[in-house]
Amino acid sequence: MYLSPRIKRTVINKAYQGGNLLIVTLVIIVVMLVLGLALVRILSASSQQNVIEYYGSRAYLAAQSGLESGLTEIFPLNSPALNCAAVTTSPVFQTQYLENCTITITCQQYLNVPDSSNSAGSVNVFYLQSRATCSPSSCAIGEACRKDYWQTQRTLSVEAKTLP
């Protein structure tokens, strides 16, 4: 006689708590979805940053190769120094690592600059600047080949002087 009211109360309480489990489950699902979307966004941004850094390094190395090429043209081995006219302004390197990179070299020459470090009292100074632009594809700007077309560019410069 005393047991039946307690049993009914327990059944009624469990029936009222059944909806709470559904709400808690939905909240957990929404939180997990937000965390998953945030993680996808972070990974995507990190991947894009790595690609940009890779092409930036390629542009830096292409600009450095342009400087080295210009210096070897001005200062050939076992020969006297030449002038800026000897520098190729748009060298083309035949390597897959510098594919889709364009290099432009400018040279300025300053003759008979006073210099007390040598016996002649003056030197010739060459100022070379190399600008490299690299892109992920050979698509030219203005073509409708890619929506997210971009380029990386690096500029390096060096000054070199003749020895007595």
Short mmCIF file of C-alpha atoms in Angstrom, two decimals:
data_model
loop_
_atom_site.label_atom_id
_atom_site.label_comp_id
_atom_site.label_asym_id
_atom_site.label_seq_id
_atom_site.Cartn_x
_atom_site.Cartn_y
_atom_site.Cartn_z
CA MET A 1 0.00 0.00 0.00
CA TYR A 2 2.83 2.46 0.70
CA LEU A 3 5.01 1.37 -2.23
CA SER A 4 2.86 2.38 -5.14
CA PRO A 5 2.97 6.22 -4.63
CA ARG A 6 6.77 6.17 -4.52
CA ILE A 7 7.02 4.15 -7.71
CA LYS A 8 4.69 6.53 -9.54
CA ARG A 9 6.71 9.58 -8.45
CA THR A 10 9.94 8.01 -9.74
CA VAL A 11 8.39 7.25 -13.12
CA ILE A 12 6.96 10.76 -13.39
CA ASN A 13 10.32 12.39 -12.53
CA LYS A 14 12.13 10.33 -15.21
CA ALA A 15 9.55 11.36 -17.77
CA TYR A 16 10.12 15.05 -17.00
CA GLN A 17 13.91 14.68 -17.26
CA GLY A 18 13.84 13.05 -20.72
CA GLY A 19 13.72 16.45 -22.53
CA ASN A 20 16.75 17.77 -20.67
CA LEU A 21 18.95 15.10 -22.17
CA LEU A 22 17.91 16.15 -25.67
CA ILE A 23 18.74 19.82 -24.97
CA VAL A 24 22.13 18.96 -23.46
CA THR A 25 22.92 16.75 -26.46
CA LEU A 26 22.04 19.57 -28.89
CA VAL A 27 24.21 22.07 -26.98
CA ILE A 28 27.16 19.65 -27.05
CA ILE A 29 26.70 19.09 -30.80
CA VAL A 30 26.60 22.85 -31.49
CA VAL A 31 29.74 23.47 -29.39
CA MET A 32 31.62 20.67 -31.15
CA LEU A 33 30.53 22.06 -34.55
CA VAL A 34 31.80 25.55 -33.68
CA LEU A 35 35.13 24.13 -32.46
CA GLY A 36 35.47 22.03 -35.63
CA LEU A 37 34.78 25.01 -37.91
CA ALA A 38 37.30 27.15 -36.01
CA LEU A 39 39.92 24.42 -36.38
CA VAL A 40 39.28 24.13 -40.13
CA ARG A 41 39.65 27.90 -40.52
CA ILE A 42 42.93 27.97 -38.56
CA LEU A 43 44.37 25.08 -40.58
CA SER A 44 43.34 26.69 -43.87
CA ALA A 45 44.97 30.01 -42.94
CA SER A 46 48.13 28.20 -41.84
CA SER A 47 48.30 26.29 -45.10
CA GLN A 48 47.88 29.47 -47.14
CA GLN A 49 50.60 31.20 -45.11
CA ASN A 50 52.99 28.31 -45.82
CA VAL A 51 52.35 28.62 -49.56
CA ILE A 52 52.99 32.37 -49.49
CA GLU A 53 56.21 31.84 -47.51
CA TYR A 54 57.35 29.21 -50.03
CA TYR A 55 56.85 31.54 -53.02
CA GLY A 56 58.44 34.40 -51.08
CA SER A 57 61.55 32.26 -50.59
CA ARG A 58 61.57 31.45 -54.29
CA ALA A 59 61.40 35.16 -55.14
CA TYR A 60 64.23 35.91 -52.70
CA LEU A 61 66.46 33.21 -54.21
CA ALA A 62 65.62 34.37 -57.74
CA ALA A 63 66.60 37.96 -56.84
CA GLN A 64 69.82 36.70 -55.28
CA SER A 65 70.59 34.68 -58.42
CA GLY A 66 70.04 37.83 -60.48
CA LEU A 67 72.55 39.76 -58.35
CA GLU A 68 75.13 36.99 -58.64
CA SER A 69 74.62 36.84 -62.40
CA GLY A 70 75.08 40.62 -62.71
CA LEU A 71 78.22 40.60 -60.56
CA THR A 72 79.82 37.83 -62.62
CA GLU A 73 79.12 39.83 -65.78
CA ILE A 74 80.69 43.00 -64.37
CA PHE A 75 83.64 41.21 -62.76
CA PRO A 76 84.64 38.32 -65.08
CA LEU A 77 87.37 35.97 -63.86
CA ASN A 78 90.94 36.91 -64.78
CA SER A 79 89.78 40.08 -66.58
CA PRO A 80 89.44 43.71 -65.63
CA ALA A 81 86.05 44.99 -64.46
CA LEU A 82 83.59 45.91 -67.19
CA ASN A 83 80.80 48.48 -67.00
CA CYS A 84 77.03 48.35 -66.48
CA ALA A 85 76.42 47.80 -70.21
CA ALA A 86 77.68 44.22 -69.73
CA VAL A 87 74.82 43.33 -67.36
CA THR A 88 71.88 41.37 -68.77
CA THR A 89 68.81 43.25 -67.51
CA SER A 90 66.34 40.36 -67.79
CA PRO A 91 68.16 37.06 -67.29
CA VAL A 92 66.30 33.79 -67.80
CA PHE A 93 67.32 30.87 -65.63
CA GLN A 94 66.58 27.41 -67.02
CA THR A 95 65.65 25.60 -63.81
CA GLN A 96 62.36 24.24 -62.57
CA TYR A 97 62.85 25.91 -59.17
CA LEU A 98 62.64 29.39 -60.69
CA GLU A 99 59.76 28.54 -63.00
CA ASN A 100 57.20 31.39 -63.32
CA CYS A 101 59.73 33.87 -61.88
CA THR A 102 60.77 37.02 -63.73
CA ILE A 103 63.94 38.85 -62.79
CA THR A 104 64.88 42.44 -63.61
CA ILE A 105 68.36 43.79 -62.90
CA THR A 106 69.30 47.47 -62.87
CA CYS A 107 72.87 48.74 -62.65
CA GLN A 108 74.26 52.18 -61.83
CA GLN A 109 77.94 52.98 -62.16
CA TYR A 110 79.83 55.67 -60.29
CA LEU A 111 83.29 56.35 -61.76
CA ASN A 112 86.35 57.65 -59.93
CA VAL A 113 84.81 57.78 -56.48
CA PRO A 114 87.40 59.01 -53.96
CA ASP A 115 88.69 56.17 -51.79
CA SER A 116 91.67 56.37 -49.48
CA SER A 117 91.93 52.61 -49.03
CA ASN A 118 93.92 52.09 -52.23
CA SER A 119 96.98 53.63 -53.84
CA ALA A 120 95.10 55.07 -56.84
CA GLY A 121 92.92 57.19 -54.54
CA SER A 122 89.69 56.38 -56.40
CA VAL A 123 87.54 53.40 -57.31
CA ASN A 124 84.60 52.61 -59.54
CA VAL A 125 81.43 51.68 -57.63
CA PHE A 126 78.63 49.57 -59.09
CA TYR A 127 75.16 49.55 -57.54
CA LEU A 128 73.10 46.56 -58.67
CA GLN A 129 69.46 46.01 -57.83
CA SER A 130 67.64 42.77 -58.61
CA ARG A 131 63.84 42.52 -58.48
CA ALA A 132 62.24 39.08 -58.74
CA THR A 133 58.52 38.36 -59.05
CA CYS A 134 57.26 34.79 -58.67
CA SER A 135 53.77 33.42 -59.11
CA PRO A 136 52.30 29.95 -58.63
CA SER A 137 51.26 29.68 -62.29
CA SER A 138 52.11 31.25 -65.63
CA CYS A 139 48.78 33.06 -65.76
CA ALA A 140 49.21 36.71 -66.69
CA ILE A 141 47.35 39.38 -64.75
CA GLY A 142 44.15 40.30 -66.54
CA GLU A 143 43.39 36.83 -67.79
CA ALA A 144 40.40 35.09 -66.29
CA CYS A 145 42.31 31.94 -65.39
CA ARG A 146 42.16 32.08 -61.59
CA LYS A 147 40.10 34.03 -59.15
CA ASP A 148 42.77 34.10 -56.44
CA TYR A 149 45.82 34.92 -58.57
CA TRP A 150 48.69 36.49 -56.62
CA GLN A 151 52.44 37.07 -56.83
CA THR A 152 55.33 37.49 -54.43
CA GLN A 153 58.11 39.96 -55.06
CA ARG A 154 61.53 40.52 -53.49
CA THR A 155 64.11 43.21 -54.21
CA LEU A 156 67.78 42.91 -53.28
CA SER A 157 70.65 45.32 -53.89
CA VAL A 158 74.40 45.27 -53.58
CA GLU A 159 77.26 47.72 -53.99
CA ALA A 160 80.59 46.53 -55.32
CA LYS A 161 83.78 48.44 -55.95
CA THR A 162 86.80 47.76 -58.08
CA LEU A 163 90.06 46.78 -56.45
CA PRO A 164 93.30 48.63 -57.20
#
